[in-house]
């Protein structure tokens, strides 16, 4: 991988970690069970994306 590609992956990892964290924080604040489940699914999806990107390294 080129250094530019590595920088892109580093940036993407940071974004996915941020999205995951924000989804988890938001889910904790929600009282509607359906909405909470949806946001928790989004957090899990971002966790999976993070793991896939990290696996490329």
XYZ file of N, CA, C and O in Angstrom:
228
model
N 0.834 -1.183 0.000
C 0.000 0.000 0.000
C 0.876 1.242 0.000
O 1.925 1.258 0.620
N 0.372 2.235 -0.651
C 1.099 3.504 -0.666
C 0.833 4.250 0.643
O -0.099 3.934 1.381
N 1.655 5.250 0.900
C 1.469 6.036 2.120
C 0.135 6.786 2.077
O -0.520 6.956 3.109
N -0.283 7.203 0.896
C -1.563 7.903 0.761
C -2.722 6.958 1.082
O -3.689 7.348 1.745
N -2.638 5.715 0.656
C -3.678 4.735 0.958
C -3.729 4.442 2.453
O -4.805 4.304 3.038
N -2.565 4.368 3.078
C -2.522 4.140 4.522
C -3.143 5.313 5.289
O -3.846 5.106 6.276
N -2.876 6.525 4.819
C -3.481 7.699 5.445
C -5.000 7.671 5.286
O -5.742 8.037 6.211
N -5.466 7.236 4.125
C -6.903 7.129 3.908
C -7.506 6.123 4.884
O -8.553 6.383 5.489
N -6.872 4.968 5.044
C -7.382 3.956 5.960
C -7.388 4.464 7.408
O -8.330 4.218 8.159
N -6.351 5.172 7.775
C -6.280 5.734 9.123
C -7.436 6.710 9.346
O -8.096 6.683 10.394
N -7.699 7.551 8.373
C -8.794 8.512 8.456
C -10.134 7.783 8.517
O -11.004 8.121 9.327
N -10.313 6.778 7.672
C -11.557 6.015 7.650
C -11.775 5.284 8.974
O -12.902 5.221 9.479
N -10.707 4.736 9.560
C -10.819 4.076 10.863
C -11.308 5.049 11.935
O -12.167 4.717 12.750
N -10.750 6.239 11.907
C -11.163 7.259 12.871
C -12.626 7.627 12.723
O -13.352 7.775 13.721
N -13.072 7.754 11.483
C -14.476 8.084 11.243
C -15.403 6.960 11.718
O -16.428 7.221 12.362
N -15.051 5.742 11.407
C -15.898 4.613 11.805
C -15.954 4.477 13.325
O -17.011 4.193 13.883
N -14.847 4.689 13.988
C -14.821 4.626 15.455
C -15.704 5.733 16.036
O -16.462 5.507 16.988
N -15.619 6.921 15.452
C -16.440 8.048 15.898
C -17.925 7.733 15.710
O -18.734 7.951 16.616
N -18.297 7.226 14.520
C -19.692 6.899 14.253
C -20.204 5.834 15.219
O -21.323 5.920 15.713
N -19.381 4.834 15.470
C -19.767 3.762 16.391
C -20.020 4.332 17.786
O -21.041 4.034 18.419
N -19.108 5.155 18.254
C -19.230 5.751 19.585
C -20.473 6.612 19.685
O -21.222 6.529 20.664
N -20.720 7.444 18.682
C -21.884 8.329 18.701
C -23.184 7.538 18.659
O -24.158 7.894 19.331
N -23.221 6.474 17.889
C -24.416 5.632 17.842
C -24.666 4.983 19.194
O -25.810 4.933 19.668
N -23.616 4.497 19.836
C -23.763 3.873 21.152
C -24.253 4.889 22.186
O -25.139 4.595 22.990
N -23.689 6.085 22.155
C -24.098 7.130 23.090
C -25.553 7.515 22.860
O -26.314 7.706 23.812
N -25.936 7.632 21.603
C -27.304 8.011 21.272
C -28.288 6.928 21.686
O -29.349 7.225 22.239
N -27.926 5.677 21.439
C -28.812 4.562 21.797
C -29.098 4.545 23.299
O -30.212 4.226 23.720
N -28.114 4.901 24.095
C -28.301 4.910 25.550
C -29.308 5.970 25.983
O -29.954 5.826 27.024
N -29.445 7.012 25.178
C -30.346 8.117 25.528
C -31.776 7.892 25.033
O -32.686 8.597 25.467
N -31.972 6.946 24.145
C -33.284 6.740 23.540
C -34.176 5.877 24.423
O -33.709 4.922 25.047
N -35.451 6.196 24.410
C -36.415 5.417 25.177
C -37.300 4.572 24.270
O -37.812 3.550 24.713
N -37.473 4.989 23.035
C -38.266 4.210 22.084
C -37.486 2.949 21.711
O -36.366 3.031 21.190
N -38.060 1.794 21.984
C -37.347 0.522 21.805
C -36.978 0.267 20.341
O -35.874 -0.213 20.057
N -37.878 0.587 19.417
C -37.590 0.351 18.001
C -36.468 1.245 17.501
O -35.571 0.796 16.793
N -36.532 2.508 17.872
C -35.496 3.446 17.462
C -34.156 3.082 18.093
O -33.114 3.122 17.435
N -34.195 2.687 19.356
C -32.978 2.278 20.049
C -32.340 1.075 19.364
O -31.123 1.040 19.149
N -33.153 0.097 18.980
C -32.644 -1.088 18.296
C -32.026 -0.713 16.947
O -30.977 -1.253 16.568
N -32.657 0.202 16.243
C -32.129 0.655 14.950
C -30.758 1.308 15.117
O -29.827 1.020 14.360
N -30.620 2.183 16.096
C -29.357 2.881 16.327
C -28.287 1.894 16.810
O -27.117 2.005 16.432
N -28.682 0.913 17.599
C -27.725 -0.111 18.034
C -27.244 -0.943 16.848
O -26.072 -1.323 16.793
N -28.127 -1.195 15.896
C -27.724 -1.908 14.674
C -26.728 -1.077 13.868
O -25.775 -1.611 13.297
N -26.965 0.222 13.835
C -26.032 1.108 13.137
C -24.661 1.075 13.810
O -23.635 1.040 13.130
N -24.639 1.076 15.130
C -23.376 1.010 15.864
C -22.647 -0.281 15.541
O -21.429 -0.284 15.320
N -23.391 -1.383 15.489
C -22.785 -2.676 15.174
C -22.235 -2.684 13.750
O -21.150 -3.220 13.493
N -22.960 -2.081 12.832
C -22.497 -2.020 11.441
C -21.193 -1.232 11.347
O -20.258 -1.633 10.647
N -21.104 -0.123 12.070
C -19.875 0.674 12.068
C -18.726 -0.087 12.725
O -17.581 0.026 12.313
N -19.037 -0.897 13.735
C -18.009 -1.729 14.368
C -17.468 -2.747 13.367
O -16.259 -2.966 13.275
N -18.365 -3.343 12.588
C -17.955 -4.316 11.582
C -17.096 -3.663 10.495
O -16.083 -4.230 10.072
N -17.499 -2.495 10.060
C -16.728 -1.777 9.043
C -15.342 -1.453 9.585
O -14.331 -1.616 8.889
N -15.284 -1.005 10.842
C -13.999 -0.703 11.481
C -13.105 -1.945 11.477
O -11.929 -1.869 11.118
N -13.671 -3.077 11.884
C -12.900 -4.315 11.931
C -12.402 -4.722 10.541
O -11.270 -5.186 10.394
N -13.242 -4.557 9.530
C -12.832 -4.902 8.167
C -11.689 -4.004 7.688
O -10.733 -4.475 7.086
N -11.803 -2.708 7.958
C -10.731 -1.788 7.567
C -9.448 -2.106 8.323
O -8.363 -2.115 7.742
N -9.586 -2.377 9.626
C -8.415 -2.695 10.438
C -7.751 -3.971 9.931
O -6.527 -4.089 9.944
N -8.561 -4.905 9.455
C -8.037 -6.144 8.920
C -7.180 -5.942 7.669
O -6.319 -6.761 7.363
N -7.428 -4.861 6.960
C -6.628 -4.567 5.781
C -5.189 -4.181 6.139
O -4.286 -4.315 5.323
N -5.035 -3.706 7.352
C -3.701 -3.289 7.795
C -2.942 -4.508 8.258
O -1.813 -4.662 8.260
